Amino acid sequence: MALRLAGKHCAVIGATGIIGSHIAKAFAANGAVVSLLSRTAPEARPKLEPELLPYKPTDSAPSDNPSVHRFIGLDVFQHNSIKEVMGGKKEGSAGPVDILVNCAGISQTTVMKRTPDSELRDIVDTNLLATMIVCKHANIRPHGCIINVSSLMAIKGVPGAAAYAASKAGVIGFTRALCRELSPRSIRVNALLPGWVDSPMWKQLKPELKEAYLRDTPLHRVAHPAEIADAAVFLAANSFANNCVLNIDGGLSAA
Ligand SMILES: NC(=O)c1ccc[n+]([C@@H]2O[C@H](COP(=O)([O-])OP(=O)(O)OC[C@H]3O[C@@H](n4cnc5c(N)ncnc54)[C@H](OP(=O)(O)O)[C@@H]3O)[C@@H](O)[C@H]2O)c1
């Protein structure tokens, strides 16, 4: 049986992170050729490349697909380089993609009053503005798909994460509007809202906060990053999944 993403070219921004790297691995395991992007993607190549199923082009794969998984440096703070890397035609640019995942993100662990203004701006710039600029410049093929990684915090109030929550809520509004704008080219646009994932973001929480979240989560555990990646594969592969705002949080959203 053909793999679900056979012959697709997927670009994952934030592919060196715990969630992004699992998404890249899951896409490769489903037959895609993956461009992994982040500031440190080229340096991460020796560690991540052996974990990716090597790409085998199919007869129907577009001739301008990359022939192997690629590791491309991209700092989403540098808007000119987003344009060059995502939309450019030069060697080393991402090129046409079928699936784009915006997974680069930074978190917040301080209440508003104690968060420097520059940090508030950085959070919104990285999590929201960069997502918009990447989507603006990416060369997405007709019938392609965008997956924007938001967060449960976009829809659930949590102290100590106000700018983060606002940036992730913005991602949902952006996703919905872009879904309408890209309809003439049949490009699907979806948002993924993970709850807590076994990750550095989770590990840096105070023990009492972790206990409270685990108590409130009906499944009483955090997600394995592979469970989030599995949801990304669903959104990428299901050709009727459009404008989904998919929470995958062990039920924490019900609490
Ligand atoms: N962990 C959770 O529990 C959780 C829950 C809900 C939502 N999320 C969201 O899921 C996404 C991934 O989270 P994670 O836990 O995997 O975080 P992570 O392990 O810290 O990874 C963050 C990724 O973002 C990239 N990144 C950060 N700033 C960047 C920049 N200026 N330019 C390019 N890339 C940049 C990092 O790459 P480099 O450092 O190499 O540039 C890395 O690949 C984030 O959007 C996060 O908000 C996470």
CSV table of C-alpha atoms and ligand atoms in Angstrom, one decimal:
chain,number,residue,atom,x,y,z
A,1,MET,CA,0.0,0.0,0.0
A,2,ALA,CA,1.3,3.5,-0.8
A,3,LEU,CA,2.5,5.6,2.1
A,4,ARG,CA,0.1,8.4,3.1
A,5,LEU,CA,2.5,11.2,2.1
A,6,ALA,CA,4.4,9.5,-0.7
A,7,GLY,CA,6.1,11.9,-3.0
A,8,LYS,CA,5.1,15.0,-1.0
A,9,HIS,CA,7.6,17.7,-0.2
A,10,CYS,CA,7.1,19.0,3.4
A,11,ALA,CA,8.8,21.9,5.0
A,12,VAL,CA,8.9,22.0,8.8
A,13,ILE,CA,10.0,25.3,10.4
A,14,GLY,CA,11.2,24.6,13.9
A,15,ALA,CA,12.3,21.1,12.9
A,16,THR,CA,15.1,21.0,15.5
A,17,GLY,CA,12.7,21.2,18.4
A,18,ILE,CA,11.1,18.3,20.2
A,19,ILE,CA,7.7,18.5,18.4
A,20,GLY,CA,9.1,19.7,15.0
A,21,SER,CA,11.7,16.9,14.9
A,22,HIS,CA,9.0,14.3,15.6
A,23,ILE,CA,6.8,15.8,12.8
A,24,ALA,CA,9.7,15.7,10.4
A,25,LYS,CA,10.3,12.0,11.3
A,26,ALA,CA,6.6,11.1,11.0
A,27,PHE,CA,6.4,12.8,7.6
A,28,ALA,CA,9.5,11.0,6.3
A,29,ALA,CA,8.1,7.7,7.7
A,30,ASN,CA,5.0,8.3,5.6
A,31,GLY,CA,6.9,8.7,2.4
A,32,ALA,CA,7.6,12.5,2.2
A,33,VAL,CA,10.8,14.3,1.4
A,34,VAL,CA,11.3,16.8,4.2
A,35,SER,CA,13.1,20.2,4.4
A,36,LEU,CA,14.0,20.8,8.0
A,37,LEU,CA,14.4,24.5,8.8
A,38,SER,CA,15.5,26.4,11.9
A,39,ARG,CA,18.4,28.5,13.1
A,40,THR,CA,20.4,25.4,14.0
A,41,ALA,CA,19.1,22.9,11.4
A,42,PRO,CA,22.4,22.5,9.5
A,43,GLU,CA,24.2,21.8,12.8
A,44,ALA,CA,21.5,19.3,13.9
A,45,ARG,CA,21.8,17.3,10.7
A,46,PRO,CA,24.2,14.6,12.1
A,47,LYS,CA,21.8,13.9,14.9
A,48,LEU,CA,18.5,14.1,13.1
A,49,GLU,CA,19.3,12.7,9.6
A,50,PRO,CA,19.8,9.0,10.8
A,51,GLU,CA,16.3,9.2,12.4
A,52,LEU,CA,14.6,10.0,9.1
A,53,LEU,CA,13.4,7.2,6.8
A,54,PRO,CA,15.4,7.9,3.5
A,55,TYR,CA,13.2,9.4,0.8
A,56,LYS,CA,12.3,7.2,-2.2
A,57,PRO,CA,10.9,9.3,-5.1
A,58,THR,CA,7.7,7.9,-6.6
A,59,ASP,CA,6.9,7.9,-10.3
A,60,SER,CA,4.2,10.6,-9.7
A,61,ALA,CA,6.5,12.9,-7.5
A,62,PRO,CA,7.1,16.3,-9.1
A,63,SER,CA,10.4,16.6,-10.8
A,64,ASP,CA,11.3,19.8,-8.8
A,65,ASN,CA,11.1,17.9,-5.5
A,66,PRO,CA,14.4,17.6,-3.6
A,67,SER,CA,15.9,14.2,-4.0
A,68,VAL,CA,16.9,13.9,-0.3
A,69,HIS,CA,15.9,15.4,3.1
A,70,ARG,CA,17.5,18.8,3.5
A,71,PHE,CA,18.6,20.8,6.5
A,72,ILE,CA,18.3,24.6,5.9
A,73,GLY,CA,19.3,27.4,8.3
A,74,LEU,CA,16.5,30.0,8.8
A,75,ASP,CA,16.1,32.6,11.5
A,76,VAL,CA,12.5,33.7,11.4
A,77,PHE,CA,13.5,37.0,13.0
A,78,GLN,CA,15.2,37.9,9.7
A,79,HIS,CA,12.2,38.7,7.5
A,80,ASN,CA,14.4,39.1,4.4
A,81,SER,CA,15.8,35.7,4.8
A,82,ILE,CA,12.3,34.2,5.2
A,83,LYS,CA,11.5,35.7,1.7
A,84,GLU,CA,14.8,34.3,0.3
A,85,VAL,CA,14.6,30.9,1.8
A,86,MET,CA,10.8,30.2,1.5
A,87,GLY,CA,10.1,32.0,-1.8
A,88,GLY,CA,13.5,32.2,-3.5
A,89,LYS,CA,14.5,30.1,-6.4
A,90,LYS,CA,18.3,29.9,-5.6
A,91,GLU,CA,20.1,26.7,-4.5
A,92,GLY,CA,19.4,26.3,-0.8
A,93,SER,CA,15.9,27.8,-0.8
A,94,ALA,CA,13.0,25.6,0.2
A,95,GLY,CA,11.3,25.5,-3.3
A,96,PRO,CA,7.8,24.5,-4.0
A,97,VAL,CA,6.2,22.6,-1.1
A,98,ASP,CA,3.1,20.5,-0.6
A,99,ILE,CA,2.9,20.7,3.1
A,100,LEU,CA,4.2,23.6,5.3
A,101,VAL,CA,4.4,23.3,9.1
A,102,ASN,CA,5.0,26.3,11.2
A,103,CYS,CA,6.3,24.9,14.4
A,104,ALA,CA,9.0,27.5,15.5
A,105,GLY,CA,8.0,28.9,18.8
A,106,ILE,CA,9.3,30.4,22.1
A,107,SER,CA,7.5,30.3,25.4
A,108,GLN,CA,7.0,32.5,28.4
A,109,THR,CA,7.2,31.8,32.1
A,110,THR,CA,6.6,35.2,33.7
A,111,VAL,CA,3.6,37.2,34.6
A,112,MET,CA,3.0,40.3,32.4
A,113,LYS,CA,4.2,42.9,35.0
A,114,ARG,CA,7.6,41.1,35.2
A,115,THR,CA,8.0,40.4,31.4
A,116,PRO,CA,10.3,43.0,29.7
A,117,ASP,CA,8.6,44.7,26.7
A,118,SER,CA,11.3,43.4,24.4
A,119,GLU,CA,10.4,39.8,25.4
A,120,LEU,CA,6.7,40.5,24.8
A,121,ARG,CA,7.6,41.6,21.3
A,122,ASP,CA,9.9,38.7,20.7
A,123,ILE,CA,7.2,36.2,21.6
A,124,VAL,CA,4.7,37.7,19.3
A,125,ASP,CA,7.2,38.2,16.5
A,126,THR,CA,8.4,34.5,16.6
A,127,ASN,CA,5.1,32.8,17.2
A,128,LEU,CA,2.7,34.9,15.2
A,129,LEU,CA,4.3,37.4,12.9
A,130,ALA,CA,6.9,34.9,11.6
A,131,THR,CA,4.1,32.4,10.9
A,132,MET,CA,2.4,35.0,8.8
A,133,ILE,CA,5.5,36.0,6.9
A,134,VAL,CA,6.5,32.4,6.2
A,135,CYS,CA,3.0,31.7,4.9
A,136,LYS,CA,3.1,34.8,2.8
A,137,HIS,CA,6.4,33.9,1.0
A,138,ALA,CA,6.2,30.1,0.9
A,139,ASN,CA,5.6,28.6,-2.6
A,140,ILE,CA,2.8,26.2,-1.8
A,141,ARG,CA,1.6,24.0,-4.6
A,142,PRO,CA,-2.1,23.9,-5.4
A,143,HIS,CA,-3.9,21.3,-3.3
A,144,GLY,CA,-1.2,21.7,-0.6
A,145,CYS,CA,-1.6,22.3,3.1
A,146,ILE,CA,-0.4,24.5,5.9
A,147,ILE,CA,-0.3,23.4,9.5
A,148,ASN,CA,0.2,26.1,12.0
A,149,VAL,CA,1.2,24.9,15.5
A,150,SER,CA,-0.8,27.0,18.0
A,151,SER,CA,-1.4,25.8,21.6
A,152,LEU,CA,-4.1,24.9,24.0
A,153,MET,CA,-3.2,28.2,25.8
A,154,ALA,CA,-4.7,30.1,22.9
A,155,ILE,CA,-8.1,29.1,24.2
A,156,LYS,CA,-7.5,28.4,27.9
A,157,GLY,CA,-6.4,31.0,30.4
A,158,VAL,CA,-3.1,30.3,32.1
A,159,PRO,CA,-1.2,32.8,34.3
A,160,GLY,CA,2.4,33.5,33.3
A,161,ALA,CA,1.8,33.1,29.6
A,162,ALA,CA,-0.3,36.1,28.5
A,163,ALA,CA,1.9,37.1,25.5
A,164,TYR,CA,2.4,33.5,24.5
A,165,ALA,CA,-1.4,32.9,24.7
A,166,ALA,CA,-2.1,36.0,22.6
A,167,SER,CA,0.4,35.0,20.0
A,168,LYS,CA,-1.1,31.5,19.7
A,169,ALA,CA,-4.7,32.9,19.6
A,170,GLY,CA,-3.5,35.1,16.8
A,171,VAL,CA,-2.3,32.0,14.9
A,172,ILE,CA,-5.9,30.6,15.1
A,173,GLY,CA,-7.4,33.8,13.7
A,174,PHE,CA,-4.8,33.9,11.0
A,175,THR,CA,-5.4,30.3,10.1
A,176,ARG,CA,-9.1,30.8,9.6
A,177,ALA,CA,-8.7,33.9,7.4
A,178,LEU,CA,-5.9,32.3,5.3
A,179,CYS,CA,-8.1,29.3,4.8
A,180,ARG,CA,-10.6,31.5,2.9
A,181,GLU,CA,-7.9,33.4,1.1
A,182,LEU,CA,-6.2,30.3,-0.3
A,183,SER,CA,-9.4,28.6,-1.3
A,184,PRO,CA,-9.0,29.5,-5.0
A,185,ARG,CA,-5.8,27.3,-5.1
A,186,SER,CA,-7.4,24.6,-2.9
A,187,ILE,CA,-4.7,25.0,-0.3
A,188,ARG,CA,-5.9,23.8,3.1
A,189,VAL,CA,-5.0,25.6,6.3
A,190,ASN,CA,-5.2,24.1,9.7
A,191,ALA,CA,-4.2,24.8,13.3
A,192,LEU,CA,-2.9,22.2,15.8
A,193,LEU,CA,-3.4,23.0,19.5
A,194,PRO,CA,-1.2,20.7,21.7
A,195,GLY,CA,-1.8,20.6,25.4
A,196,TRP,CA,1.3,19.8,27.5
A,197,VAL,CA,3.9,17.7,25.7
A,198,ASP,CA,6.9,16.0,27.2
A,199,SER,CA,9.4,18.7,26.3
A,200,PRO,CA,11.8,21.3,27.7
A,201,MET,CA,8.7,23.7,27.9
A,202,TRP,CA,7.0,21.2,30.3
A,203,LYS,CA,10.2,20.4,32.2
A,204,GLN,CA,10.8,24.0,33.1
A,205,LEU,CA,7.5,24.3,35.0
A,206,LYS,CA,7.5,24.4,38.8
A,207,PRO,CA,6.6,21.0,40.3
A,208,GLU,CA,3.4,22.4,41.9
A,209,LEU,CA,2.2,23.7,38.5
A,210,LYS,CA,2.9,20.3,36.8
A,211,GLU,CA,1.0,18.5,39.5
A,212,ALA,CA,-2.0,20.8,39.0
A,213,TYR,CA,-2.0,20.3,35.2
A,214,LEU,CA,-1.7,16.5,35.6
A,215,ARG,CA,-4.6,16.5,38.1
A,216,ASP,CA,-6.8,18.6,35.7
A,217,THR,CA,-5.9,16.5,32.6
A,218,PRO,CA,-8.5,13.7,32.3
A,219,LEU,CA,-5.7,11.3,31.0
A,220,HIS,CA,-3.4,12.4,33.9
A,221,ARG,CA,-0.3,12.6,31.7
A,222,VAL,CA,1.4,14.8,29.1
A,223,ALA,CA,1.6,13.9,25.4
A,224,HIS,CA,4.6,12.1,23.8
A,225,PRO,CA,5.7,14.4,20.9
A,226,ALA,CA,5.0,11.5,18.5
A,227,GLU,CA,1.3,11.8,19.4
A,228,ILE,CA,1.3,15.4,18.2
A,229,ALA,CA,3.2,14.4,15.1
A,230,ASP,CA,0.5,11.8,14.4
A,231,ALA,CA,-2.1,14.6,14.4
A,232,ALA,CA,0.0,16.6,12.0
A,233,VAL,CA,0.2,13.6,9.6
A,234,PHE,CA,-3.7,13.4,9.8
A,235,LEU,CA,-4.0,17.1,8.9
A,236,ALA,CA,-1.5,16.7,6.1
A,237,ALA,CA,-3.0,13.6,4.6
A,238,ASN,CA,-6.8,14.0,5.0
A,239,SER,CA,-7.8,16.0,2.0
A,240,PHE,CA,-11.0,17.3,3.6
A,241,ALA,CA,-9.3,18.6,6.7
A,242,ASN,CA,-9.6,22.4,6.3
A,243,ASN,CA,-9.9,25.1,8.9
A,244,CYS,CA,-9.5,22.5,11.6
A,245,VAL,CA,-8.6,23.9,15.0
A,246,LEU,CA,-7.5,20.5,16.4
A,247,ASN,CA,-6.8,20.4,20.1
A,248,ILE,CA,-4.8,17.4,21.2
A,249,ASP,CA,-4.5,17.8,24.9
A,250,GLY,CA,-5.5,14.6,26.8
A,251,GLY,CA,-8.7,16.3,27.6
A,252,LEU,CA,-7.2,19.3,29.5
A,253,SER,CA,-9.4,21.6,27.4
A,254,ALA,CA,-12.5,20.1,29.2
A,255,ALA,CA,-11.2,21.1,32.6
B,1,LIG,N1,6.0,21.8,24.4
B,1,LIG,C1,4.8,22.0,24.6
B,1,LIG,O1,4.2,21.5,25.7
B,1,LIG,C2,3.9,22.7,23.7
B,1,LIG,C3,2.5,22.8,23.9
B,1,LIG,C4,1.7,23.5,23.0
B,1,LIG,C5,2.3,24.1,21.9
B,1,LIG,N2,3.6,24.1,21.7
B,1,LIG,C6,4.2,24.7,20.5
B,1,LIG,O2,4.8,23.8,19.7
B,1,LIG,C7,5.9,24.4,19.0
B,1,LIG,C8,7.2,23.6,19.2
B,1,LIG,O3,7.4,23.5,20.6
B,1,LIG,P1,8.6,22.6,21.2
B,1,LIG,O4,8.1,22.1,22.6
B,1,LIG,O5,9.0,21.6,20.2
B,1,LIG,O6,9.7,23.7,21.4
B,1,LIG,P2,11.3,23.5,21.3
B,1,LIG,O7,11.8,22.1,21.5
B,1,LIG,O8,11.9,24.6,22.1
B,1,LIG,O9,11.6,23.9,19.7
B,1,LIG,C9,11.4,25.2,19.3
B,1,LIG,C10,11.7,25.2,17.8
B,1,LIG,O10,11.6,26.6,17.3
B,1,LIG,C11,12.8,27.0,16.6
B,1,LIG,N3,12.9,28.4,16.7
B,1,LIG,C12,12.8,29.2,17.8
B,1,LIG,N4,13.1,30.5,17.5
B,1,LIG,C13,13.4,30.5,16.1
B,1,LIG,C14,13.8,31.5,15.2
B,1,LIG,N5,14.0,32.8,15.6
B,1,LIG,N6,14.0,31.1,13.9
B,1,LIG,C15,13.9,29.8,13.5
B,1,LIG,N7,13.5,28.8,14.4
B,1,LIG,C16,13.3,29.2,15.7
B,1,LIG,C17,13.9,26.2,17.4
B,1,LIG,O11,15.0,26.0,16.5
B,1,LIG,P3,16.4,26.7,16.7
B,1,LIG,O12,16.7,27.0,18.1
B,1,LIG,O13,17.3,25.7,16.0
B,1,LIG,O14,16.3,27.9,15.8
B,1,LIG,C18,13.2,24.9,17.6
B,1,LIG,O15,13.3,24.1,16.4
B,1,LIG,C19,6.0,25.8,19.5
B,1,LIG,O16,5.4,26.7,18.6
B,1,LIG,C20,5.3,25.8,20.8
B,1,LIG,O17,4.7,27.0,21.1
B,1,LIG,C21,4.5,23.4,22.5
